[in-house]
Short mmCIF file of C-alpha atoms in Angstrom, two decimals:
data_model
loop_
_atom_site.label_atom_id
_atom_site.label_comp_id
_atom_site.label_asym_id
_atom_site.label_seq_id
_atom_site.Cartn_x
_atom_site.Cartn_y
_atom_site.Cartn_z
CA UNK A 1127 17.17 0.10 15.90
CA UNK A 1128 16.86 4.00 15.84
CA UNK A 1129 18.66 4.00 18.98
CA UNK A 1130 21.20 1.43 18.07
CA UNK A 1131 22.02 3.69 14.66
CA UNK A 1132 22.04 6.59 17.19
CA UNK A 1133 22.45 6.05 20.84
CA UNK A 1134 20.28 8.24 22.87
CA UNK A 1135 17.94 9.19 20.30
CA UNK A 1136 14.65 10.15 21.26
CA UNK A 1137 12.57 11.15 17.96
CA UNK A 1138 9.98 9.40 16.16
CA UNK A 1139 10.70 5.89 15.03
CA UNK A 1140 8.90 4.94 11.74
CA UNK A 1141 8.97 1.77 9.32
CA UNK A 1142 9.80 0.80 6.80
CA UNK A 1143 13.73 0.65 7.71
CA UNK A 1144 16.49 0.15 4.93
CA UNK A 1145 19.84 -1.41 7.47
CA UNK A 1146 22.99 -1.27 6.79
CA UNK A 1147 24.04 -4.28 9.12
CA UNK A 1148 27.58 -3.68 8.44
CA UNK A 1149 27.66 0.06 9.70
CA UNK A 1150 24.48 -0.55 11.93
CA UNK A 1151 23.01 2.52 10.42
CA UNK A 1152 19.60 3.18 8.91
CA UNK A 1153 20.30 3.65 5.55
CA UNK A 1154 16.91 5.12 4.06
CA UNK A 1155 13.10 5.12 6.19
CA UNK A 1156 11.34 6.60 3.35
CA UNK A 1157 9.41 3.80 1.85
CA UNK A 1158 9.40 6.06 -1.37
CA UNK A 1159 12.95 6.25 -1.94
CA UNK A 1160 13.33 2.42 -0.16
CA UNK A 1161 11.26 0.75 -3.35
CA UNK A 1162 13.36 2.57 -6.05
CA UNK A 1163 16.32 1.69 -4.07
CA UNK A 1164 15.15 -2.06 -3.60
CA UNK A 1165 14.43 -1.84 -7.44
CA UNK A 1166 17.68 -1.60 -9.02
CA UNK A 1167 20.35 -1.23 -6.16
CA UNK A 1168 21.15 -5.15 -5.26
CA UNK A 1169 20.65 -6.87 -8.65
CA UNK A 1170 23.48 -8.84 -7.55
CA UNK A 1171 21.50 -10.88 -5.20
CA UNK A 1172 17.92 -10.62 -7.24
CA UNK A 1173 16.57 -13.80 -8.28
CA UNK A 1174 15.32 -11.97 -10.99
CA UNK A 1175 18.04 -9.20 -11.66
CA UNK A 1176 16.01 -8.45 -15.24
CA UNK A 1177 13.07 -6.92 -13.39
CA UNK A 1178 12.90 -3.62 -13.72
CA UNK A 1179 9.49 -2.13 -12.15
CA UNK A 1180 10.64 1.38 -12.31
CA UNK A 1181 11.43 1.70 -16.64
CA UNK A 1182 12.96 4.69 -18.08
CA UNK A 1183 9.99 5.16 -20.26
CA UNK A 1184 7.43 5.13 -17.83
CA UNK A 1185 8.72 7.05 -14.97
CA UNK A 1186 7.35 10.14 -15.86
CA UNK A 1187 3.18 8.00 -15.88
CA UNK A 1188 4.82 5.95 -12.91
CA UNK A 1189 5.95 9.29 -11.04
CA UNK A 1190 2.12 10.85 -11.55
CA UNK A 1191 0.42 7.80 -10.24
CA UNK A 1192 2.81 7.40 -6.93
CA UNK A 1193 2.51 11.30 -6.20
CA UNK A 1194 -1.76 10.92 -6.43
CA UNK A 1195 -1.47 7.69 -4.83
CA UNK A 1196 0.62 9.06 -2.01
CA UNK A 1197 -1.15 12.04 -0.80
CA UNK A 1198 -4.87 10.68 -1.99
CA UNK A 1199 -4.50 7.00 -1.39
CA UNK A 1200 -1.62 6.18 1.07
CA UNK A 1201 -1.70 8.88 3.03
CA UNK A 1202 -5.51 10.15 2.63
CA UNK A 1203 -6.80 6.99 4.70
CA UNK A 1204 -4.64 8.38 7.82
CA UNK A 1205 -6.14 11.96 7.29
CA UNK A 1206 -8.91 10.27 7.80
CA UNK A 1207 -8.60 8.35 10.44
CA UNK A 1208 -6.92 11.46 12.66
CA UNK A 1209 -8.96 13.36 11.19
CA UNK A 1210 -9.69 16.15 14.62
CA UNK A 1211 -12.93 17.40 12.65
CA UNK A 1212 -16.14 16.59 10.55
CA UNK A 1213 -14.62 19.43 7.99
CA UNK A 1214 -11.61 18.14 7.46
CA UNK A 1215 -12.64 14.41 7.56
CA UNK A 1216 -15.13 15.21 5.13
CA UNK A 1217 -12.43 16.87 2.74
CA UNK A 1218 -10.14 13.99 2.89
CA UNK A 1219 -12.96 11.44 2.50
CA UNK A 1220 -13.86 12.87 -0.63
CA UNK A 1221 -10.51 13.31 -1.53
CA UNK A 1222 -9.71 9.73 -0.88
CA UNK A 1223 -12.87 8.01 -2.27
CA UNK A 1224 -12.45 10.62 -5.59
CA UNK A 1225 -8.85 9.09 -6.25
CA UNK A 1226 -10.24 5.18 -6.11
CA UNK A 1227 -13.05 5.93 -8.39
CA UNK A 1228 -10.22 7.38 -10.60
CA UNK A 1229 -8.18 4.45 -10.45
CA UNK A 1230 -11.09 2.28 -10.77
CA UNK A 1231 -11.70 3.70 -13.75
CA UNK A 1232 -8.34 3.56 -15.41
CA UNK A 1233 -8.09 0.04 -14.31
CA UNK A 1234 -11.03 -0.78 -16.78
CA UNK A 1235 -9.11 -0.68 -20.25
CA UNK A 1236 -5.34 -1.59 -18.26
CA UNK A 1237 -4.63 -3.81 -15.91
CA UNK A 1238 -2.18 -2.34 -14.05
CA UNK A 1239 -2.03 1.00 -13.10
CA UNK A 1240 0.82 2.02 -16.41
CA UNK A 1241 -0.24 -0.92 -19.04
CA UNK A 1242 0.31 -4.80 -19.12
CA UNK A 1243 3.47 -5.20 -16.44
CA UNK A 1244 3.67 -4.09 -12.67
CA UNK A 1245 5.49 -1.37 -11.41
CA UNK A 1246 6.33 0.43 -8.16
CA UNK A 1247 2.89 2.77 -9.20
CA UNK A 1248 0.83 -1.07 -8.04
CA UNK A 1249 3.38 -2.17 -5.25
CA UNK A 1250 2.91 1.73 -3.49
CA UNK A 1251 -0.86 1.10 -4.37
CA UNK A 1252 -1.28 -2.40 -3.17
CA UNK A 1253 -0.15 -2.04 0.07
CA UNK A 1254 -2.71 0.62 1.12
CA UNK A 1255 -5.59 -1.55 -0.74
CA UNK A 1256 -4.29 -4.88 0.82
CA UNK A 1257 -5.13 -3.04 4.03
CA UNK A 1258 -8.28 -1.60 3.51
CA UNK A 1259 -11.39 -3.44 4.05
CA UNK A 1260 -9.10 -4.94 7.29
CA UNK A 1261 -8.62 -2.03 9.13
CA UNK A 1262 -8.94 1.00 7.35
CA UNK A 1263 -12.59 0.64 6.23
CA UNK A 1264 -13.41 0.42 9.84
CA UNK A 1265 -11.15 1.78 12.32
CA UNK A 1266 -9.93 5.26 10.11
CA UNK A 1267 -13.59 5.73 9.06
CA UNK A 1268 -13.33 5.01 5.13
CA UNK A 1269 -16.69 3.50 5.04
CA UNK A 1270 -17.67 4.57 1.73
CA UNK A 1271 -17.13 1.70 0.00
CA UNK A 1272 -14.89 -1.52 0.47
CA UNK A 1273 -11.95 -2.40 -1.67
CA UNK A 1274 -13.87 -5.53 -2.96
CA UNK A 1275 -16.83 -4.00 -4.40
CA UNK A 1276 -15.74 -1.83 -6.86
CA UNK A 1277 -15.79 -3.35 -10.22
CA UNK A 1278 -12.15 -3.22 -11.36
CA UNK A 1279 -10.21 -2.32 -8.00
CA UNK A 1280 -11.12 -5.58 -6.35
CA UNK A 1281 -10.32 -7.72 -8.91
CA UNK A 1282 -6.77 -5.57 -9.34
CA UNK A 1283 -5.89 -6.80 -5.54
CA UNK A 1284 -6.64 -10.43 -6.36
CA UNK A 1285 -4.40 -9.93 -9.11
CA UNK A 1286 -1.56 -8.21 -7.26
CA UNK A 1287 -1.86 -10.92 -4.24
CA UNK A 1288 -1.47 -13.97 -6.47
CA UNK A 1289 1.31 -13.39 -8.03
CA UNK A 1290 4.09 -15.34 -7.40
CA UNK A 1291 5.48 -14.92 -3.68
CA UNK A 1292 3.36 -11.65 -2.67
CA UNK A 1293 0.97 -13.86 -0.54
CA UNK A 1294 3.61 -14.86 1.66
CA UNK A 1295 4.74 -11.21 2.51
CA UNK A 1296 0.85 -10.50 3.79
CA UNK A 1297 0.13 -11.28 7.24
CA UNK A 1298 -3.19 -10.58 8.25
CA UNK A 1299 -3.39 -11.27 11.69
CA UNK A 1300 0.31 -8.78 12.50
CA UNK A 1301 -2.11 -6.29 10.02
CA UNK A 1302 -5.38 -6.63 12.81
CA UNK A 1303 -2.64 -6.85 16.01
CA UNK A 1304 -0.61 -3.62 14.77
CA UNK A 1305 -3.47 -1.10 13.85
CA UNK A 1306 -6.33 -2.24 16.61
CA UNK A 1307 -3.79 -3.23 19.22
CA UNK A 1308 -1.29 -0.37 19.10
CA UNK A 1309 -3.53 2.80 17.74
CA UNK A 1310 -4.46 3.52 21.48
CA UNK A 1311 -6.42 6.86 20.38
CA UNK A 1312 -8.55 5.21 17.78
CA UNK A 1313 -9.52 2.14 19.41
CA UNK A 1314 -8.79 2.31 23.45
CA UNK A 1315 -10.14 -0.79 24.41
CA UNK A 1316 -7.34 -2.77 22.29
CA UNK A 1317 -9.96 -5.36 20.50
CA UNK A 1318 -8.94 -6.62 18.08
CA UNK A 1319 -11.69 -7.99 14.81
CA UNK A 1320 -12.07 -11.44 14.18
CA UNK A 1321 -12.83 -11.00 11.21
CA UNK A 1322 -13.04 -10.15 7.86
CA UNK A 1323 -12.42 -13.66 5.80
CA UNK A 1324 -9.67 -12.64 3.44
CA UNK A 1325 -10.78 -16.21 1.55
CA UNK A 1326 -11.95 -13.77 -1.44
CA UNK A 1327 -8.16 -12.66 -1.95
CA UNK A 1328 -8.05 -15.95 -3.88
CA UNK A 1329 -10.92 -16.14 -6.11
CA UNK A 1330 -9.94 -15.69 -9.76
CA UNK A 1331 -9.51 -12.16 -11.00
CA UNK A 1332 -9.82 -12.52 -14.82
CA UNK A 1333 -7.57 -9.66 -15.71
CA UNK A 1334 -5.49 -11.45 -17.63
CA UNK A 1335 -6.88 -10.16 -21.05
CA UNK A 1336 -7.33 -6.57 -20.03
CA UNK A 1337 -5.42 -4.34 -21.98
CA UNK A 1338 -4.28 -7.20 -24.29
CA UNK A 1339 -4.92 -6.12 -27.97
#
């Protein structure tokens, strides 16, 4: 695709990948800027052109949360895993397992990250957490603690997963093939896990009332 866009290109290739099928150009490859743009841009087609996950009056909590989520969260379990020594891995652990206590905390009295409704703060969050106790619990060394047992962040997932169509855009086994199968310096034998039993993802969650005065 990155070659197609620019013929003999030779640089890093990276998802996700906004294309312009028309021009056969990459239009954006920042997932960042790709979920604002994904937000508002092509109403037009939406099923639901009302829904607005990026709201004028909470950009400025939204912003906070996806800038600590980024460089704590998102990008903190790669640190990790690449980590090239005990120092720095140590650093970023703590960072990283600071940040979900924080989160866990604020997800006591709200149930999503800014108040009652989802917003691109959960979708950046939910796709590291979706991820977690599958690969990066093991393979990037964030062995602290899984996803599952803390007391609010586990039930938060649940929540996130079953809402309507997000299930179906989470495919665990192309999770397990693309990190263990592809990460040749982390795991050179290629084996992928057989496990873990994602059968939790669909217990109830009970966060229905949280927040709800």
């Amino acid at each position: 695709m990155y070659q197609l866009a620019q013929p003999g290109y030779t640089g890093r290739s990276t998802v996700p990948v906004l294309w312009d099928k028309q021009t056969k150009s990459i239009v954006n490859n920042e997932s960042a800027e790709i979920i604002v743009i994904l937000n508002s841009e092509f109403n037009e087609f939406a099923t639901n052109p009302t829904l607005n996950l990026y709201p004028a009056e909470l950009k400025e909590k939204i912003d906070w949360w996806n800038q600590k989520i980024y460089t704590s969260v998102n990008n903190g379990v790669y640190r990790c895993g690449f980590a090239q020594t005990q120092a720095a891995y140590n650093q970023v652990c703590d960072e990283l397992f600071a940040t979900l206590d924080e989160i866990d905390a604020a997800l006591n009295t709200s149930r999503y990250l800014c108040g009652n409704n989802v917003t691109l703060a959960d979708v950046r969050l939910f796709t590291t957490l979706f991820r977690f106790d599958i690969v990066y619990y093991g393979l990037f060394k964030c062995n602290r603690h899984r996803i599952q047992d803390y007391p609010n962040l586990g039930a938060y997932l649940r929540d996130l997963y079953q809402l309507p169509s997000v299930a179906g855009t989470c495919d665990l086994e192309s999770v397990k093939q693309d990190y263990y199968g592809n990460l040749f310096p982390l795991n050179p034998g290629g084996i992928v896990p057989s496990g873990p039993d994602m059968a939790f993802m669909l217990k109830p969650h009970n966060r229905e009332t949280i927040g709800v005065h």
